[in-house]
Tab-separated table of C-alpha atoms in Angstrom:
chain	number	residue	atom	x	y	z
A	293	MET	CA	-39.604	-148.509	-19.242
A	294	ILE	CA	-39.989	-151.964	-20.721
A	295	GLN	CA	-39.141	-154.942	-18.498
A	296	GLY	CA	-39.605	-158.677	-18.885
A	297	ALA	CA	-37.930	-162.027	-18.387
A	298	ALA	CA	-35.499	-163.433	-20.941
A	299	GLY	CA	-37.236	-164.410	-24.167
A	300	THR	CA	-40.369	-162.281	-23.733
A	301	GLY	CA	-39.538	-160.178	-26.826
A	302	LYS	CA	-38.077	-156.999	-25.352
A	303	SER	CA	-35.560	-156.533	-28.154
A	304	PHE	CA	-38.186	-157.316	-30.808
A	305	LEU	CA	-40.549	-154.734	-29.339
A	306	ILE	CA	-37.856	-152.112	-29.015
A	307	ASN	CA	-36.979	-152.552	-32.705
A	308	ILE	CA	-40.618	-152.042	-33.658
A	309	ILE	CA	-40.816	-148.913	-31.508
A	310	GLU	CA	-37.583	-147.587	-33.047
A	311	GLN	CA	-38.828	-148.034	-36.625
A	312	THR	CA	-42.128	-146.435	-35.749
A	313	LEU	CA	-40.399	-143.400	-34.222
A	314	ILE	CA	-38.104	-143.065	-37.208
A	315	ARG	CA	-41.095	-142.924	-39.518
A	316	MET	CA	-42.679	-140.291	-37.310
A	317	PHE	CA	-39.635	-138.039	-36.905
A	318	GLU	CA	-37.465	-138.355	-40.010
A	319	LYS	CA	-38.055	-136.232	-43.107
A	320	SER	CA	-37.540	-137.245	-46.715
A	321	ASP	CA	-34.380	-135.129	-46.986
A	322	GLN	CA	-33.044	-136.249	-43.562
A	323	ASP	CA	-29.236	-136.279	-43.271
A	324	PRO	CA	-28.348	-139.906	-42.323
A	325	SER	CA	-25.434	-138.682	-40.194
A	326	GLN	CA	-27.898	-136.803	-37.925
A	327	PRO	CA	-30.339	-139.421	-36.571
A	328	THR	CA	-33.670	-138.630	-34.952
A	329	VAL	CA	-33.640	-141.815	-32.846
A	330	LEU	CA	-30.550	-142.937	-30.953
A	331	LYS	CA	-30.339	-146.515	-29.664
A	332	LEU	CA	-27.536	-147.349	-27.253
A	333	ALA	CA	-26.342	-150.218	-25.056
A	334	PRO	CA	-23.763	-150.391	-22.244
A	335	THR	CA	-21.616	-153.222	-23.656
A	336	GLY	CA	-20.318	-154.200	-27.078
A	337	LYS	CA	-22.245	-157.514	-27.013
A	338	ALA	CA	-25.501	-155.817	-26.130
A	339	ALA	CA	-24.926	-153.141	-28.756
A	340	SER	CA	-24.206	-155.783	-31.339
A	341	ASN	CA	-27.510	-157.538	-30.578
A	342	ILE	CA	-29.437	-154.368	-31.423
A	343	LYS	CA	-27.083	-153.366	-34.310
A	344	GLU	CA	-26.176	-150.060	-32.677
A	345	GLU	CA	-23.311	-148.374	-30.753
A	346	THR	CA	-22.235	-148.569	-27.181
A	347	LEU	CA	-23.082	-145.747	-24.791
A	348	HIS	CA	-19.398	-144.918	-24.396
A	349	HIS	CA	-18.600	-144.792	-28.135
A	350	ALA	CA	-21.726	-142.878	-29.225
A	351	LEU	CA	-21.362	-140.203	-26.553
A	352	GLY	CA	-17.541	-140.130	-26.434
A	353	ILE	CA	-17.416	-140.588	-22.670
A	354	GLY	CA	-14.795	-143.354	-22.665
A	355	LEU	CA	-14.397	-145.941	-19.966
A	356	SER	CA	-12.509	-143.822	-17.436
A	357	LYS	CA	-14.396	-143.167	-14.231
A	358	ASN	CA	-13.616	-139.455	-14.319
A	359	ALA	CA	-13.646	-138.839	-18.086
A	360	CYS	CA	-14.975	-135.413	-19.073
A	361	LEU	CA	-15.717	-134.139	-22.575
A	362	SER	CA	-13.801	-131.141	-23.822
A	363	GLY	CA	-15.612	-128.024	-25.003
A	364	SER	CA	-14.942	-128.901	-28.627
A	365	SER	CA	-16.231	-132.440	-28.141
A	366	ILE	CA	-19.449	-131.139	-26.513
A	367	THR	CA	-19.986	-128.874	-29.489
A	368	GLU	CA	-19.301	-131.727	-31.911
A	369	TYR	CA	-21.851	-134.037	-30.282
A	370	ALA	CA	-24.398	-131.231	-29.935
A	371	VAL	CA	-24.287	-130.719	-33.675
A	372	LYS	CA	-24.282	-134.460	-34.441
A	373	TYR	CA	-27.320	-135.152	-32.284
A	374	ALA	CA	-29.185	-131.903	-32.915
A	375	ASN	CA	-32.112	-133.791	-34.514
A	376	VAL	CA	-32.429	-136.519	-31.874
A	377	LYS	CA	-35.957	-136.741	-30.531
A	378	CYS	CA	-35.711	-140.019	-28.632
A	379	VAL	CA	-32.907	-142.012	-26.996
A	380	ILE	CA	-33.430	-145.739	-26.354
A	381	PHE	CA	-31.218	-147.447	-23.830
A	382	ASP	CA	-31.075	-151.218	-23.989
A	383	GLU	CA	-29.993	-153.064	-20.792
A	384	ILE	CA	-30.166	-149.848	-18.727
A	385	SER	CA	-29.652	-151.803	-15.493
A	386	MET	CA	-26.057	-152.470	-16.587
A	387	VAL	CA	-25.201	-148.760	-16.691
A	388	ALA	CA	-23.103	-147.816	-13.662
A	389	SER	CA	-24.734	-145.565	-11.103
A	390	THR	CA	-21.970	-142.991	-11.643
A	391	ARG	CA	-23.012	-142.687	-15.329
A	392	LYS	CA	-26.582	-141.956	-14.260
A	393	GLY	CA	-25.523	-139.232	-11.841
A	394	CYS	CA	-26.259	-141.239	-8.698
A	395	SER	CA	-23.811	-141.514	-5.806
A	396	LYS	CA	-25.222	-144.879	-4.815
A	397	GLN	CA	-27.578	-147.599	-5.996
A	398	ILE	CA	-31.148	-147.230	-4.715
A	399	SER	CA	-33.471	-150.170	-4.164
A	400	GLY	CA	-31.557	-152.663	-6.253
A	401	LEU	CA	-29.880	-153.092	-9.621
A	402	SER	CA	-32.933	-152.750	-11.853
A	403	GLN	CA	-34.709	-149.801	-10.256
A	404	LEU	CA	-34.517	-146.125	-11.216
A	405	ALA	CA	-34.073	-143.560	-8.511
A	406	PRO	CA	-37.508	-143.093	-6.768
A	407	GLN	CA	-37.816	-139.436	-7.715
A	408	MET	CA	-37.875	-140.475	-11.401
A	409	TRP	CA	-40.758	-142.873	-11.177
A	410	HIS	CA	-43.405	-140.183	-11.756
A	411	LEU	CA	-41.784	-139.574	-15.162
A	412	THR	CA	-41.767	-143.237	-16.121
A	413	GLN	CA	-44.457	-145.474	-17.584
A	414	TYR	CA	-43.767	-149.113	-16.841
A	415	TYR	CA	-44.606	-151.989	-19.132
A	416	GLU	CA	-43.817	-155.590	-18.282
A	417	LEU	CA	-43.809	-158.390	-20.870
A	418	ASN	CA	-44.967	-161.585	-19.201
A	419	GLU	CA	-45.331	-164.163	-21.961
A	420	ILE	CA	-42.097	-165.942	-22.823
A	421	MET	CA	-41.829	-166.399	-26.620
A	422	ARG	CA	-38.254	-167.707	-27.095
A	423	GLN	CA	-38.821	-170.859	-24.945
A	424	LYS	CA	-42.617	-171.053	-25.319
A	425	ASP	CA	-42.375	-174.763	-26.189
A	426	ASP	CA	-40.300	-175.546	-23.086
A	427	LYS	CA	-42.128	-174.144	-20.106
A	428	MET	CA	-39.930	-175.874	-17.530
A	429	TYR	CA	-36.730	-174.426	-18.942
A	430	ALA	CA	-38.303	-170.948	-19.261
A	431	GLU	CA	-39.308	-170.998	-15.588
A	432	LEU	CA	-35.815	-172.117	-14.677
A	433	LEU	CA	-34.263	-169.105	-16.467
A	434	ASN	CA	-36.571	-166.755	-14.542
A	435	CYS	CA	-35.581	-168.297	-11.216
A	436	LEU	CA	-31.882	-168.172	-12.224
A	437	ALA	CA	-32.199	-164.439	-12.977
A	438	LEU	CA	-33.631	-163.877	-9.527
A	439	GLY	CA	-31.142	-166.152	-7.768
A	440	LYS	CA	-33.995	-168.347	-6.491
A	441	LEU	CA	-33.346	-171.766	-7.984
A	442	THR	CA	-35.432	-174.604	-6.569
A	443	ASP	CA	-34.070	-178.099	-5.943
A	444	LYS	CA	-35.890	-179.163	-9.086
A	445	ASP	CA	-34.141	-176.449	-11.084
A	446	VAL	CA	-30.713	-177.530	-9.797
A	447	GLU	CA	-31.517	-181.123	-10.607
A	448	LEU	CA	-32.404	-180.127	-14.212
A	449	LEU	CA	-29.188	-178.146	-14.625
A	450	ARG	CA	-27.140	-181.082	-13.300
A	451	THR	CA	-28.503	-183.315	-16.087
A	452	LYS	CA	-26.445	-181.149	-18.417
A	453	GLN	CA	-23.202	-181.748	-16.533
A	454	THR	CA	-20.446	-183.614	-18.330
A	455	ILE	CA	-16.761	-184.502	-17.881
A	456	LEU	CA	-13.965	-182.541	-19.520
A	457	GLU	CA	-13.043	-185.422	-21.845
A	458	LYS	CA	-16.500	-185.212	-23.429
A	459	VAL	CA	-16.456	-181.472	-24.052
A	460	PRO	CA	-16.062	-180.687	-27.769
A	461	LYS	CA	-12.670	-179.223	-28.682
A	462	SER	CA	-14.484	-176.320	-30.312
A	463	ALA	CA	-16.185	-175.338	-27.066
A	464	THR	CA	-15.187	-172.120	-25.264
A	465	LEU	CA	-13.923	-172.881	-21.769
A	466	LEU	CA	-14.084	-170.577	-18.703
A	467	TYR	CA	-11.222	-170.335	-16.207
A	468	HIS	CA	-10.729	-168.592	-12.893
A	469	SER	CA	-7.455	-166.818	-13.635
A	470	ILE	CA	-5.535	-165.341	-16.601
A	471	HIS	CA	-2.720	-167.788	-15.821
A	472	ASP	CA	-5.069	-170.774	-16.299
A	473	VAL	CA	-6.403	-169.215	-19.535
A	474	ASP	CA	-2.875	-168.756	-20.923
A	475	LEU	CA	-1.983	-172.356	-20.016
A	476	ALA	CA	-5.104	-173.762	-21.660
A	477	ASN	CA	-4.561	-171.697	-24.777
A	478	LYS	CA	-0.927	-172.841	-25.032
A	479	ILE	CA	-1.891	-176.561	-24.736
A	480	ARG	CA	-4.691	-176.187	-27.261
A	481	LEU	CA	-2.503	-174.312	-29.778
A	482	ASN	CA	0.287	-176.899	-29.471
A	483	SER	CA	-2.232	-179.660	-30.187
A	484	ILE	CA	-3.128	-178.206	-33.604
A	485	GLU	CA	-0.931	-179.337	-36.459
A	486	GLY	CA	0.338	-176.824	-39.044
A	487	PRO	CA	2.635	-173.800	-39.246
A	488	LEU	CA	2.631	-171.196	-36.435
A	489	VAL	CA	2.514	-167.506	-37.315
A	490	LYS	CA	3.464	-164.782	-34.853
A	491	SER	CA	2.038	-161.261	-34.935
A	492	GLN	CA	4.143	-158.630	-33.178
A	493	ALA	CA	2.349	-155.592	-31.782
A	494	TYR	CA	3.479	-152.214	-33.188
A	495	ASP	CA	3.261	-149.272	-30.798
A	496	SER	CA	3.206	-145.670	-31.911
A	497	VAL	CA	2.677	-142.248	-30.352
A	498	SER	CA	-0.067	-140.335	-32.108
A	499	GLU	CA	0.419	-136.999	-30.434
A	500	THR	CA	2.789	-134.405	-31.850
A	501	ALA	CA	5.841	-134.547	-29.682
A	502	PRO	CA	9.650	-134.422	-29.961
A	503	ASN	CA	11.248	-137.708	-30.997
A	504	GLY	CA	12.997	-137.988	-27.662
A	505	SER	CA	9.690	-137.752	-25.792
A	506	LYS	CA	8.046	-140.249	-28.066
A	507	GLN	CA	10.818	-142.787	-27.465
A	508	LYS	CA	10.484	-142.385	-23.691
A	509	VAL	CA	6.775	-143.155	-23.988
A	510	LEU	CA	7.426	-146.188	-26.166
A	511	ASP	CA	10.088	-147.488	-23.803
A	512	LYS	CA	7.627	-147.125	-20.899
A	513	VAL	CA	4.901	-148.981	-22.778
A	514	GLN	CA	7.189	-151.990	-23.326
A	515	LYS	CA	7.119	-152.573	-19.540
A	516	PHE	CA	3.331	-152.540	-19.276
A	517	ASP	CA	1.452	-155.822	-18.764
A	518	ARG	CA	-1.504	-156.564	-20.936
A	519	THR	CA	-4.103	-155.303	-18.435
A	520	LYS	CA	-2.918	-151.803	-19.391
A	521	MET	CA	-2.814	-152.580	-23.094
A	522	GLY	CA	-6.429	-153.362	-23.879
A	523	ASN	CA	-5.800	-156.946	-22.635
A	524	LEU	CA	-3.689	-157.557	-25.745
A	525	GLU	CA	-0.425	-159.532	-25.761
A	526	SER	CA	2.648	-157.988	-27.368
A	527	VAL	CA	2.936	-161.166	-29.484
A	528	ILE	CA	-0.052	-163.211	-30.620
A	529	LYS	CA	0.432	-166.679	-32.068
A	530	PHE	CA	-1.841	-167.887	-34.864
A	531	LYS	CA	-2.636	-171.300	-36.343
A	532	VAL	CA	-5.229	-172.285	-38.890
A	533	GLY	CA	-8.045	-174.063	-37.072
A	534	ALA	CA	-7.590	-172.300	-33.732
A	535	LYS	CA	-10.352	-170.132	-32.284
A	536	TYR	CA	-9.709	-166.571	-31.168
A	537	MET	CA	-11.731	-164.193	-29.015
A	538	LEU	CA	-11.787	-160.453	-29.293
A	539	THR	CA	-11.272	-158.605	-26.004
A	540	TYR	CA	-11.924	-155.130	-27.381
A	541	ASN	CA	-14.867	-153.531	-29.236
A	542	ILE	CA	-13.987	-152.810	-32.856
A	543	ASP	CA	-17.300	-152.598	-34.738
A	544	THR	CA	-20.578	-153.331	-32.892
A	545	VAL	CA	-22.704	-153.315	-36.054
A	546	ASP	CA	-20.482	-156.039	-37.659
A	547	GLY	CA	-20.408	-158.024	-34.386
A	548	LEU	CA	-16.697	-157.389	-33.785
A	549	VAL	CA	-17.088	-156.876	-30.056
A	550	ASN	CA	-15.487	-157.910	-26.801
A	551	GLY	CA	-16.256	-161.598	-26.381
A	552	ALA	CA	-16.863	-162.405	-30.067
A	553	VAL	CA	-15.276	-165.737	-31.114
A	554	GLY	CA	-14.158	-166.876	-34.534
């Protein structure tokens, strides 16, 4: 297990370890579709940072709390990962306890179950590299991660406060509710000059079913709100110059992940 504060070089070290293991395990005639080292992350953003897949996509477990693999899927993944010698999990503390086979969290968010410690070698990176030229800010980030900000830390953060009128129009804003987000998006879109293009969602039923059954499903879908539709609107409005954020992972390697803005 490798731990360390933000900016200590965890991702850099993991990449070096990965490349070393690949050179150790892979053969000259290795099938690229059957890796020897598997590197995974719990979220699309984290997976994009390490240029790999999410835990859910790579293992086919989906996002459902009670999702189970079918027999054919188990066989498929067993063949696909037959040559895997090592699995690297980035941001393991973000993996839900149910995914790790635990009924409850034990001793905090970042700790493995006690019975597993004898199998684990622990390495902590202590030297901050990313903010090595700004010691005060580096220490602030550490305190922020632990929820132990000092009065001096809070004072430093408040020097970065500004009023809404001074915020660049290109900045991404955070709101408390979906209603506030929709309202802000509408105001921003209306402020941009130029033609408006609407993109209408097209729903289809992929399973083989009688046309009558398919139509019933499609009619039912029309009544769903966007929380049941991948957080996507049935109609999206576009203008040149507006910024858009993905709310669904498409391709982690290319950076097309939930939260990506462009």
